[in-house]
Coordinates of C-alpha atoms in Angstrom, one line a residue:
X497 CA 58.5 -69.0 -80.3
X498 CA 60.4 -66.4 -78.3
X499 CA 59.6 -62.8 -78.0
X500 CA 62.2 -61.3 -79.3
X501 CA 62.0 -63.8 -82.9
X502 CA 58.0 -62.9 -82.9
X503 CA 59.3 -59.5 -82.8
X504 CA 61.8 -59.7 -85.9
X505 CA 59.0 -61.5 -87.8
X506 CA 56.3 -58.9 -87.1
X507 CA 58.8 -56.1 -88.1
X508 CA 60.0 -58.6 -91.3
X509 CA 55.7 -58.7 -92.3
X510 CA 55.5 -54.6 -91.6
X511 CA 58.5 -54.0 -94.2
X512 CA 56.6 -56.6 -96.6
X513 CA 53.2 -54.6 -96.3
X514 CA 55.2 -51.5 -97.3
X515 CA 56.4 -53.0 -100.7
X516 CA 52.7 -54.8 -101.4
X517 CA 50.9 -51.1 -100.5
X518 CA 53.4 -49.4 -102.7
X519 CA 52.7 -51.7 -106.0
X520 CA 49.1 -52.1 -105.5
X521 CA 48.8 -48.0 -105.5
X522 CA 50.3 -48.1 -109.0
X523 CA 47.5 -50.7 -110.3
X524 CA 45.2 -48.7 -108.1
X525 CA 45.4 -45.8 -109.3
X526 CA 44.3 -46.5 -113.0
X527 CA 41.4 -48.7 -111.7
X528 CA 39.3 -46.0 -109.2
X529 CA 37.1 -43.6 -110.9
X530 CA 37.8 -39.8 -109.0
X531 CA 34.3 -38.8 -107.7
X532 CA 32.5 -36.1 -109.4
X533 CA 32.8 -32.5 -108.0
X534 CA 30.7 -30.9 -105.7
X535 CA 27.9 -29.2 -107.6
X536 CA 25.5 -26.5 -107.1
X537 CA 21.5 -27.0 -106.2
X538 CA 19.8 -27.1 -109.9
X539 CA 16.1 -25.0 -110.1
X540 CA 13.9 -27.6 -108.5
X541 CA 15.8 -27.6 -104.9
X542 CA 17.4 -25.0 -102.2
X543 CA 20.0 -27.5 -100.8
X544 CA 22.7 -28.8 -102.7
X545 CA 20.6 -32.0 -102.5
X546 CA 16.9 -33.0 -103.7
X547 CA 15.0 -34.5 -100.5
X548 CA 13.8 -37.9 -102.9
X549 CA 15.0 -41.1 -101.8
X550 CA 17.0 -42.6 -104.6
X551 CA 16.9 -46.5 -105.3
X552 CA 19.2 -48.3 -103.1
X553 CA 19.8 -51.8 -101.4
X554 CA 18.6 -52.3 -97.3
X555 CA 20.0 -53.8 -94.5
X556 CA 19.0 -55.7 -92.0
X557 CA 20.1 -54.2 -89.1
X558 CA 21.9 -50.9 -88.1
X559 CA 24.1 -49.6 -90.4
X560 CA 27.0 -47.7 -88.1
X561 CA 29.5 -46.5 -90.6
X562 CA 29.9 -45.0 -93.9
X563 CA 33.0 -43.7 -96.6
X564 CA 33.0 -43.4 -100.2
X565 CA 36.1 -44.6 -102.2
X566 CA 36.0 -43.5 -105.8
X567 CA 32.5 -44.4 -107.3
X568 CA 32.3 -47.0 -104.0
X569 CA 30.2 -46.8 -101.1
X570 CA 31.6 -48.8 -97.8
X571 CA 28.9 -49.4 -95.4
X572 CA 29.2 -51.3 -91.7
X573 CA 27.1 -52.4 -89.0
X574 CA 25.3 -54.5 -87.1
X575 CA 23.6 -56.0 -90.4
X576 CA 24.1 -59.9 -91.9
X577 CA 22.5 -59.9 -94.8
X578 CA 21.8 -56.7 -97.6
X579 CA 17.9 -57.3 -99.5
X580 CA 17.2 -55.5 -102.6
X581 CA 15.1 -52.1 -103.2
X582 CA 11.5 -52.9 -102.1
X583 CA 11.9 -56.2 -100.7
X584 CA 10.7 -56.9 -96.8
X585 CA 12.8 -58.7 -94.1
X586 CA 14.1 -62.1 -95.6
X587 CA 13.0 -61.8 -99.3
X588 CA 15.7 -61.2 -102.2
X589 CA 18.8 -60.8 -99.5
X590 CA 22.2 -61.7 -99.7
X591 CA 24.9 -62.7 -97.2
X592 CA 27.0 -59.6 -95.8
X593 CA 28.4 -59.9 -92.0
X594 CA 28.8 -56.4 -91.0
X595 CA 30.6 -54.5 -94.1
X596 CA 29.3 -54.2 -97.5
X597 CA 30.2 -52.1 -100.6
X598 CA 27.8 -50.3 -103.3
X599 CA 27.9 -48.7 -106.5
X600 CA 27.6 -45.1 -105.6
X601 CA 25.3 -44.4 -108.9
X602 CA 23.4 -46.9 -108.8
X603 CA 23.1 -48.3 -104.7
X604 CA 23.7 -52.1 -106.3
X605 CA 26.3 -53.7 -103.9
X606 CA 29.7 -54.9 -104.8
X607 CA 31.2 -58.1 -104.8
X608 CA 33.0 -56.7 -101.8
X609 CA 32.0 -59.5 -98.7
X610 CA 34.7 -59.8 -96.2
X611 CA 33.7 -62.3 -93.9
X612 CA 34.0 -60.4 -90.1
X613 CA 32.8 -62.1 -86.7
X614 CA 31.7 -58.6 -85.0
X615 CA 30.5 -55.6 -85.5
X616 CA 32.1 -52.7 -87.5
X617 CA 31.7 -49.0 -86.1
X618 CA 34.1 -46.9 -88.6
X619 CA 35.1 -47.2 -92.2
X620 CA 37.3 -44.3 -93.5
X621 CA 38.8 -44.2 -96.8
X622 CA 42.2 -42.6 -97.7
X623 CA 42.5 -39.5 -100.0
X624 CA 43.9 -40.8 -103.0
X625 CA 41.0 -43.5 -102.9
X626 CA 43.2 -46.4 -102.5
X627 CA 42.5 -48.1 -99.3
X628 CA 40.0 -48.7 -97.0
X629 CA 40.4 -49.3 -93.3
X630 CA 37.1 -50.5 -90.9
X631 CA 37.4 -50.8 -87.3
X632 CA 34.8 -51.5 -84.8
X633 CA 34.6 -55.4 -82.0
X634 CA 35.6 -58.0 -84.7
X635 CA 38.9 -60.6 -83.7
X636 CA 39.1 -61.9 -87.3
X637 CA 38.5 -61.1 -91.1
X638 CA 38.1 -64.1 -93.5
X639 CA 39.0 -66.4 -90.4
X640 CA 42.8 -64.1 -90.3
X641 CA 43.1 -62.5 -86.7
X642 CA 42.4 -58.8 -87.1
X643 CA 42.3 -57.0 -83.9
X644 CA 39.5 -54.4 -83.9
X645 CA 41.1 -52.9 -87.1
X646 CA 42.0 -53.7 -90.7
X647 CA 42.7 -52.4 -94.1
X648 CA 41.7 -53.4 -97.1
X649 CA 42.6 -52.8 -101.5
X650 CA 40.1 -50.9 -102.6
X651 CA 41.3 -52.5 -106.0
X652 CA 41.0 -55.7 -105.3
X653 CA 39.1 -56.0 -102.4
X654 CA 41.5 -58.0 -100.4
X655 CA 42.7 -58.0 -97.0
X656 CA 46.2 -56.5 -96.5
X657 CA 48.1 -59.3 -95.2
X658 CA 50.3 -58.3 -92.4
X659 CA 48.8 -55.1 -91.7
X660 CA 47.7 -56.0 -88.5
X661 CA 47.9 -53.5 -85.4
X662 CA 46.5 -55.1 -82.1
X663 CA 43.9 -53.4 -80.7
X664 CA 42.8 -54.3 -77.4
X665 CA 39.2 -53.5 -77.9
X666 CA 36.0 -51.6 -80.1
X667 CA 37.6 -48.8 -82.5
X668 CA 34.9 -46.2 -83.0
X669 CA 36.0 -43.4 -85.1
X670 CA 39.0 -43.4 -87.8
X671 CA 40.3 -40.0 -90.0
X672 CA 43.6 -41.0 -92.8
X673 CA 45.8 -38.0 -93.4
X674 CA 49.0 -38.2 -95.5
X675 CA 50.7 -41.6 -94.1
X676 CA 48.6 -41.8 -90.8
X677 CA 45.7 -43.6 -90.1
X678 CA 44.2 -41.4 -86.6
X679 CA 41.6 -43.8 -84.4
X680 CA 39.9 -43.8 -81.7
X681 CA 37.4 -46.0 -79.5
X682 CA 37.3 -47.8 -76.1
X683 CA 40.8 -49.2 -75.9
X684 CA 43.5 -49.1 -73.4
X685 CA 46.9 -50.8 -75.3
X686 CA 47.6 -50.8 -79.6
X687 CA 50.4 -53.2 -80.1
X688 CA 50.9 -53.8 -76.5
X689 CA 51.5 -50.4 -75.5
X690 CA 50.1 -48.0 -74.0
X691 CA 47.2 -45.6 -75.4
X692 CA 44.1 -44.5 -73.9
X693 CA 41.4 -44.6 -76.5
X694 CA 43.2 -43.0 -79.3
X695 CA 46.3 -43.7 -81.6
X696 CA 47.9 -43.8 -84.6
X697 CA 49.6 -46.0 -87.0
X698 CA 51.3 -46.1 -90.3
X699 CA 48.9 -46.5 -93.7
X700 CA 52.0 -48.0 -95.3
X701 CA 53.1 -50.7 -92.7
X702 CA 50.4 -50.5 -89.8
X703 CA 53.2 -49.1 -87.2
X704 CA 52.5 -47.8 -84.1
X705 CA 53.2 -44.0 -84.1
X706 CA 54.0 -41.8 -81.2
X707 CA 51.5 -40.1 -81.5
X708 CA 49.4 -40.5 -78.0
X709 CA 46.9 -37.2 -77.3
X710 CA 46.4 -40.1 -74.0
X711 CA 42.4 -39.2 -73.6
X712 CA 40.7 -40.5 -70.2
X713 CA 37.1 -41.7 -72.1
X714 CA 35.8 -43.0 -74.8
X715 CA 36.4 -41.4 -78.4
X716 CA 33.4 -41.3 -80.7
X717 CA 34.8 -38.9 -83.8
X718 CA 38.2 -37.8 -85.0
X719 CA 38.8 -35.6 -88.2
X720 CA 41.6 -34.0 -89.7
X721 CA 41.7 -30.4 -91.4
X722 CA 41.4 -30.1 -94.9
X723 CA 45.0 -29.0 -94.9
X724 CA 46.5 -31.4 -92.9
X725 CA 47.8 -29.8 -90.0
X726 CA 45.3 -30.5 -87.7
X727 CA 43.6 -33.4 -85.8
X728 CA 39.9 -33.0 -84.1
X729 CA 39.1 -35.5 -81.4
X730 CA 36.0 -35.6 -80.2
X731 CA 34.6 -38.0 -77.2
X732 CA 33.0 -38.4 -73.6
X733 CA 36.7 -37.8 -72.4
X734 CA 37.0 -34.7 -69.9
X735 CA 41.1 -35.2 -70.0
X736 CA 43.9 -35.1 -72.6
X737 CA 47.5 -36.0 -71.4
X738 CA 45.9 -35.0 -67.8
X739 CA 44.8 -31.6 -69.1
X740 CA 41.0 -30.5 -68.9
X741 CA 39.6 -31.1 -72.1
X742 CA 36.3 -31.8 -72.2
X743 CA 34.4 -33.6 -75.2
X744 CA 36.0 -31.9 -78.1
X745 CA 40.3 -30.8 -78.6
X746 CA 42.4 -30.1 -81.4
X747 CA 45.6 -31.3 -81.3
X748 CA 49.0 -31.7 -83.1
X749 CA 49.6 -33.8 -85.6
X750 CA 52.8 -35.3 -84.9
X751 CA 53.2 -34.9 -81.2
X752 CA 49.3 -35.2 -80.2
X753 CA 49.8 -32.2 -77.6
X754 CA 46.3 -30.4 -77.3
X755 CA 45.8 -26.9 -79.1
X756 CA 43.7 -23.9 -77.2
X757 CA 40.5 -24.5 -79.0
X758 CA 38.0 -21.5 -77.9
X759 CA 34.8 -23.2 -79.7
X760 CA 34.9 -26.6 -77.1
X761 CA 34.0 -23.9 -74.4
X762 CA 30.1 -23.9 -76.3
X763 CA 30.1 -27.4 -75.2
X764 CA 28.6 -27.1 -71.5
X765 CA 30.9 -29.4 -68.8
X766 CA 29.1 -32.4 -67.6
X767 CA 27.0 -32.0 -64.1
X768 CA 24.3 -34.6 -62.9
X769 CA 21.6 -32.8 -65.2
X770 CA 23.7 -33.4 -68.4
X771 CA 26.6 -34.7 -69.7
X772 CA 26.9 -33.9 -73.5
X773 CA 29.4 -36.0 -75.8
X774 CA 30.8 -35.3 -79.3
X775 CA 29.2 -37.9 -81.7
X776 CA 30.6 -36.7 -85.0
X777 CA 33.0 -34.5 -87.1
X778 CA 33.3 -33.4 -90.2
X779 CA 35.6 -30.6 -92.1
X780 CA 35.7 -28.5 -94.8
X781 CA 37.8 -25.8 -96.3
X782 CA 38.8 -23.5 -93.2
X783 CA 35.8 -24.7 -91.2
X784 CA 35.3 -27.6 -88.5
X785 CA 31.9 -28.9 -87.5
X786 CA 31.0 -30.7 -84.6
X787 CA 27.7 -32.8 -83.6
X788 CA 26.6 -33.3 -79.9
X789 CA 24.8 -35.9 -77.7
X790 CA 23.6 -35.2 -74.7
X791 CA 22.2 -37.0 -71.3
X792 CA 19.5 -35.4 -69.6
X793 CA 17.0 -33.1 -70.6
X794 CA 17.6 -29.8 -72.1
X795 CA 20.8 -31.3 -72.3
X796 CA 23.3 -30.0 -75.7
X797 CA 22.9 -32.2 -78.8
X798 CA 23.8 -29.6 -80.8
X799 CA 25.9 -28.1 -83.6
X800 CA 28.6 -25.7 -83.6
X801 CA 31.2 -25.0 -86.3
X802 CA 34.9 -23.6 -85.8
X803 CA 37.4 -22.4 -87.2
X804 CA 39.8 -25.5 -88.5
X805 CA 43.2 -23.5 -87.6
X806 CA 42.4 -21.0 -84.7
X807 CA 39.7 -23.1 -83.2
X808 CA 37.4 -20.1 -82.7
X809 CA 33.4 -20.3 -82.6
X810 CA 32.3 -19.5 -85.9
X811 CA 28.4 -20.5 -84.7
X812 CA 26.3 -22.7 -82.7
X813 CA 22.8 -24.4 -83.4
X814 CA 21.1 -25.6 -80.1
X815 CA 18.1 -27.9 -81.6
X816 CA 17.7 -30.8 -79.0
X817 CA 17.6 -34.2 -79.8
X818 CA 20.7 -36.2 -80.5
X819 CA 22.7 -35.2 -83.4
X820 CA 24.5 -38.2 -84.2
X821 CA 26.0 -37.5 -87.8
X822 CA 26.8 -34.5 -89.9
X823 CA 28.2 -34.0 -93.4
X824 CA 29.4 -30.6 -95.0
X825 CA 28.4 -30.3 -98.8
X826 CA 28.9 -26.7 -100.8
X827 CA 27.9 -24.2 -98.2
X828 CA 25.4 -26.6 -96.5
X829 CA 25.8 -29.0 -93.6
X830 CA 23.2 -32.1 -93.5
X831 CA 22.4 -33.0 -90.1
X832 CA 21.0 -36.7 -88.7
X833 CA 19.4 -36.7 -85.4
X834 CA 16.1 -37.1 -83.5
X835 CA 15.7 -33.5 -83.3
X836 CA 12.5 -32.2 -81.7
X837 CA 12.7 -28.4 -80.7
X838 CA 14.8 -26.2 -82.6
X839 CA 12.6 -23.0 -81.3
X840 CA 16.2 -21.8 -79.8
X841 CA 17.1 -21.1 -83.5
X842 CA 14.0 -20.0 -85.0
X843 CA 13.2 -23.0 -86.1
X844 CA 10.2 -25.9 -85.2
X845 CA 8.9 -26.1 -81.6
X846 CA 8.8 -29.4 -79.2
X847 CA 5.6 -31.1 -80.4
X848 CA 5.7 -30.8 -83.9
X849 CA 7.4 -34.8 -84.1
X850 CA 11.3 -35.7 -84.7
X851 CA 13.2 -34.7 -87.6
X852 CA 15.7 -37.0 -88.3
X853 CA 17.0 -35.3 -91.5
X854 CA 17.5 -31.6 -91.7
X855 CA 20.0 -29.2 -93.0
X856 CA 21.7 -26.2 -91.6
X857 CA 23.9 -23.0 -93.6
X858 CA 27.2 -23.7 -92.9
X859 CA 27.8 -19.9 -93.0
X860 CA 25.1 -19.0 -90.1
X861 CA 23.9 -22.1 -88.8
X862 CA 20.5 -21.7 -89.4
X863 CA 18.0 -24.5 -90.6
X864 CA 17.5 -24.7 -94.5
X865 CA 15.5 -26.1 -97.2
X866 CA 15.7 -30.0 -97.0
X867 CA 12.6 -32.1 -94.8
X868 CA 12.9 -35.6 -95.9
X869 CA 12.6 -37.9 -92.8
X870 CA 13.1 -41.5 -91.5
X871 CA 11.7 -43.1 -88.4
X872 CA 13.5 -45.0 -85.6
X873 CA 14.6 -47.9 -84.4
X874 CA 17.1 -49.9 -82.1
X875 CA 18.3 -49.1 -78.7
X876 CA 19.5 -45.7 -80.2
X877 CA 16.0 -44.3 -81.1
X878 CA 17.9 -41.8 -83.3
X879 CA 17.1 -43.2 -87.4
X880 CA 20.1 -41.6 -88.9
X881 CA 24.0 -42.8 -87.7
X882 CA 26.0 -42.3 -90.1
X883 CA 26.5 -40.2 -93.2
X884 CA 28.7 -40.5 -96.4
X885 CA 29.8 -37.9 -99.5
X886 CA 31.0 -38.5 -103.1
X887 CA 30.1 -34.2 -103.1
X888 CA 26.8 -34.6 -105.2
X889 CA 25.3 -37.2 -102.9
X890 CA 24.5 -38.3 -99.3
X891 CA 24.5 -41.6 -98.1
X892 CA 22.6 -42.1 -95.1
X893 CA 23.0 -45.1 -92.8
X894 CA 21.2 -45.9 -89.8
X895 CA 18.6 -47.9 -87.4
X896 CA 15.2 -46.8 -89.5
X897 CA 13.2 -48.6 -91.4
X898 CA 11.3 -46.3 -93.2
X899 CA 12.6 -43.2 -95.4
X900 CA 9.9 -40.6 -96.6
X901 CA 7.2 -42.7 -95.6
X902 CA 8.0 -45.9 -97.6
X903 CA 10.1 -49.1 -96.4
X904 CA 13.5 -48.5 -96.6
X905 CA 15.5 -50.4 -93.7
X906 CA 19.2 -49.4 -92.4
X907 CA 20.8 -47.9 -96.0
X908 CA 19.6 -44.7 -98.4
X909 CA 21.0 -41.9 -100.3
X910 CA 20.3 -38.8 -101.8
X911 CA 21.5 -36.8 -104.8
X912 CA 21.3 -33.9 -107.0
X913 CA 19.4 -35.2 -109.5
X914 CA 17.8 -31.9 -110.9
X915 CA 13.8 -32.1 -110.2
X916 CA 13.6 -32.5 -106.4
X917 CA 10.5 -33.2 -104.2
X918 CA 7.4 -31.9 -105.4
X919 CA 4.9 -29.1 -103.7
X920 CA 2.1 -30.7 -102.0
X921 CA -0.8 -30.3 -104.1
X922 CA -3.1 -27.0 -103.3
X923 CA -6.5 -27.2 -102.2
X924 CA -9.1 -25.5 -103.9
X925 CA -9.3 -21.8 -103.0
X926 CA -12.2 -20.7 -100.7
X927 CA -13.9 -18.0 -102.3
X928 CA -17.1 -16.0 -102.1
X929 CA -18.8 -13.0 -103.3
X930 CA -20.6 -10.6 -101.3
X931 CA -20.7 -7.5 -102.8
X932 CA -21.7 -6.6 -107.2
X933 CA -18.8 -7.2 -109.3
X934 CA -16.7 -8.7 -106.4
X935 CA -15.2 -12.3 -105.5
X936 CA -13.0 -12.5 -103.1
X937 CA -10.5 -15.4 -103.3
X938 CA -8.2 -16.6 -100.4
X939 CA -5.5 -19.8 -100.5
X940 CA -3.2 -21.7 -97.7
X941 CA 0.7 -22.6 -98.3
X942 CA 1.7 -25.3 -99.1
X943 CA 5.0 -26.9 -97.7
X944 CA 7.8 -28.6 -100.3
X945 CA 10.6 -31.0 -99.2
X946 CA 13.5 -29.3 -100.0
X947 CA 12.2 -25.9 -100.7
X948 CA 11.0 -22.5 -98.7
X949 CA 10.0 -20.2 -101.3
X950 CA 7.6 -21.4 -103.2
X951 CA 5.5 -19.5 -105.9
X952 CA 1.9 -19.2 -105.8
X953 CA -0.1 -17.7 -109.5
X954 CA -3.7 -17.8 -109.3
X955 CA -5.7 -18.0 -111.8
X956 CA -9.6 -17.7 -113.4
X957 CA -10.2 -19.8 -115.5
X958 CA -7.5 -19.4 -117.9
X959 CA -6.8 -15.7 -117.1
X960 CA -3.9 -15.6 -114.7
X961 CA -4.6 -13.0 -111.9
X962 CA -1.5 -12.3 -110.1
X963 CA 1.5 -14.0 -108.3
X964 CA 3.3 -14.2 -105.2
X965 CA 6.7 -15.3 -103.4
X966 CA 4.9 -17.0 -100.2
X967 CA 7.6 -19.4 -97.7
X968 CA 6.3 -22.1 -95.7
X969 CA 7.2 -24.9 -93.1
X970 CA 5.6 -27.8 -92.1
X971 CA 5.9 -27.2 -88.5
X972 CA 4.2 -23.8 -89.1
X973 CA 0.4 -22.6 -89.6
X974 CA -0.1 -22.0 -93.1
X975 CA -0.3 -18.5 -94.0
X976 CA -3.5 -17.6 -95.7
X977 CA -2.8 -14.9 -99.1
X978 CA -6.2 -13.1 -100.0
X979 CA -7.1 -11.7 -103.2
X980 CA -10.0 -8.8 -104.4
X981 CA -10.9 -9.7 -107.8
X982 CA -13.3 -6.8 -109.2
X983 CA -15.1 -5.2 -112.3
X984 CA -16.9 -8.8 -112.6
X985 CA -20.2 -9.1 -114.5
X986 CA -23.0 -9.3 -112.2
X987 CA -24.7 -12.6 -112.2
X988 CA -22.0 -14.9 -113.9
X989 CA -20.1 -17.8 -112.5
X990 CA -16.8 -18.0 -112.8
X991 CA -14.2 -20.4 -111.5
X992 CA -10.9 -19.9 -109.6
X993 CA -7.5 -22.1 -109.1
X994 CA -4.1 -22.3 -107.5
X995 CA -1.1 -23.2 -109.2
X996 CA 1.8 -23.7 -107.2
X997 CA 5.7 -24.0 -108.5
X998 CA 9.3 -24.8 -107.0
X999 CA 11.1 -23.4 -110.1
X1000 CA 10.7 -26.9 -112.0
X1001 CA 7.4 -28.9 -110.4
X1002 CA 4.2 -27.5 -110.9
X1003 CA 1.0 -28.1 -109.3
X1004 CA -2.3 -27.2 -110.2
X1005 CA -5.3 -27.6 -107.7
X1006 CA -8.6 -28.2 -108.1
X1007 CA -10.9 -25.0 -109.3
X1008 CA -13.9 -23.3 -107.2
X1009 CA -16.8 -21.7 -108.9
X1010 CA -18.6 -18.6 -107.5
X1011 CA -21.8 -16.6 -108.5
X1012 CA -20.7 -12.9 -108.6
X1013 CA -23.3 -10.9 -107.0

């Protein structure tokens, strides 16, 4: 077949696309259930999220990629097969090669299982919740050539025929804004033309756009402002359309020419000691937030967060350890990494072990109330990869294969169910008497999961005694409170306890006795 007939054909399968897009939107529509609004933390929890694992499926290997659709969860990887809550390696599994859907309430999968010969390393949904386009190493979906990129009906499920862009290699990052699907990755030519690890097609037809920021490196993020009018690349590049631009630009929508974005300067320019890339981005309202990588040690792997029109530092955390995924909920910012030494910012000193889940204000930055934590695995000893939002819930996606202690490999999620993790339990107070009529009574903190201020009421007997506001870390010594209990009969034992509450979860420890003197 000649060029020039492959041509008219390819443009003849475009135009068809358009019509099939346009009718399955109206079926669409009526079919996807809109996501429930973001909500605030309930007594029980600081965060807008409790730190207990809710029941969900596994993976078997890395899970890369994560959007949410509606009341649907779109997962991809490096995993084949998806086991059930519970089950180990090989037990109770099911066949999934490298994408996977769930039921966001309930983490049950979908019928959703695309057949795919490599790896998938983005998923992004579009805004009205209608389609869903992955990109990552495979060459064919469901034995159809697919080129590093394809879209599928979120309504049915199916492969778009004859949306079909050709890239010429991985496709790391997408972002979908109005009728533009923004990506980016390790590619040099999209449809046989030019463009240097970013582009951007058509949702409608799969058309290459002119839009061509032309980066010099590898793209590992891309976002687009809540409003529209701005896109946020973020790579190991140093150069956009031969301009310095190192890690992290804004740029124009339609013509891809870079913004002045003040906030990149906080990212430090590579030198032999470190070289620090952009992993992940994520906005919300007026604000942009950007996760770090770095090489080296010491090197940046933090967070910083900008303003999404002016590009101005709003605030910068500098924990170290790889921050590989981020997602903005209410006015709190959830944060997956290996971090081990946030003493920069006030919070936990090298030493005290990685925390791969954390969260930080989106207002100041600083570390909040929410410890859960996963372990590590892979070649990117990170846990945590990806993250996900329906606004009440975070799915987490990554190379662990443990989540708050228990087995949970590549796939969990958190929500806002009201209750939240529970205080550790108190330990009997110490307490002694020394001097007639006198016991003195002393008690440790305690740490909670997704709580700081706790509330400690101690009690004799039955008789409570007083009550205090007391906040704790895990990372830090336990501060001791001391109480003088007096005008005690001489000679009489009595006994003593700690009761310890969140707000909804109460904890009693055990009771002490003492002979008053």
């Amino acid at each position: 077949m000649s060029r020039s007939v492959d041509s008219v054909l390819r443009t003849l399968m475009k135009k068809a696309v358009l019509v099939l897009v346009t009718a399955v939107a109206v079926i669409a529509a009526a079919l996807i259930p809109s996501g429930r609004p973001v909500e605030a933390a309930t007594s029980g929890f600081g965060s807008a999220l409790s730190a207990v694992k809710q029941v969900s499926w596994q993976t078997n290997s890395s899970v890369n990629a994560l959007a949410v659709a509606g009341n649907t969860v779109y997962a991809g990887g490096l995993f084949t097969r998806i086991r059930q809550p519970g089950q180990p390696l090989g037990q109770g599994d099911a066949a999934r090669s490298y994408i996977a859907a769930f039921n966001r309430t309930t983490g049950v999968p979908t019928r959703f299982a695309p057949k795919l010969n490599g790896p998938v390393w983005s998923i992004a949904t579009s805004p009205d919740g209608k389609w869903v386009v992955i990109g990552g190493d495979f060459t064919t979906v469901d034995g159809v050539k697919r080129s590093h990129l394809a879209m599928f009906s979120v309504a049915t499920g199916k492969l778009v025929a004859g949306w079909d862009p050709v890239v010429a290699y991985r496709v790391s990052a997408i972002a979908i804004g109005g009728n533009s699907v923004y990506f980016g990755g390790s590619f040099g030519r999209v449809d046989n033309t030019e463009r240097n690890n970013v582009a951007a097609v058509t949702l409608s037809t799969g058309v290459l756009l002119p839009w061509d920021p032309d980066a010099d490196d590898d793209v590992y993020a891309i976002d687009l402002s809540d409003n529209g009018t701005r896109v946020f690349v973020g790579g190991g590049f140093s150069e956009l359309k031969n301009n310095d631009h190192y890690a992290l630009a804004m740029v124009n929508t339609t013509t891809g020419d870079a913004y002045t974005m003040p906030a990149a300067a906080a990212i430090p320019e590579p030198d032999l000691d470190c070289q620090s890339r952009v992993k992940d981005i994520d906005t919300l309202g007026s604000k942009v937030f950007v996760s770090n990588a770095g090489s080296g040690r010491g090197c940046y792997d933090g967070v910083l967060a900008a303003d999404a029109t002016s590009g101005k530092l709003l605030w910068q955390n500098n924990c170290l350890g790889a921050t590989e995924a981020i997602k903005a909920i209410g006015n709190w910012l959830y944060k997956g990494s290996h971090a081990h030494d946030c003493s920069r910012d006030g919070g936990f000193k090298d030493g005290t072990g990685n925390h791969h889940l954390l969260v930080e204000s989106t207002t100041t930055g600083k570390l909040g109330p929410w410890y859960p934590n996963t372990d590590y695995g892979g070649e990117t000893e990170v846990g945590p990869l990806a993250f996900a939002s329906g606004g009440n819930d975070l799915w987490v996606g990554g190379d662990f294969t443990r989540v708050n202690g228990g087995a949970q490999q590549g796939l969990t999620r958190f929500t806002n169910t009201p209750g939240g993790a529970r205080p550790t339990l108190p330990a009997a107070p110490a307490a002694s008497s020394t001097r007639a009529g006198k016991a003195t009574v002393s008690f440790p903190t305690v740490v909670d999961a997704d709580n700081i201020a706790l509330t400690y009421t101690l009690f004799r007997g039955s008789t409570k005694l007083a009550s205090w506001k007391r906040s704790s870390y895990s990372w830090v010594k336990p501060a001791v409170t001391t109480f003088s209990d007096t005008r005690l009969p001489s000679g009489k034992t009595v006994s003593y306890r700690v009761q310890v509450s969140d707000g909804r979860n109460v904890r009693s420890g055990a009771a002490v006795a003492v002979k008053i003197r």
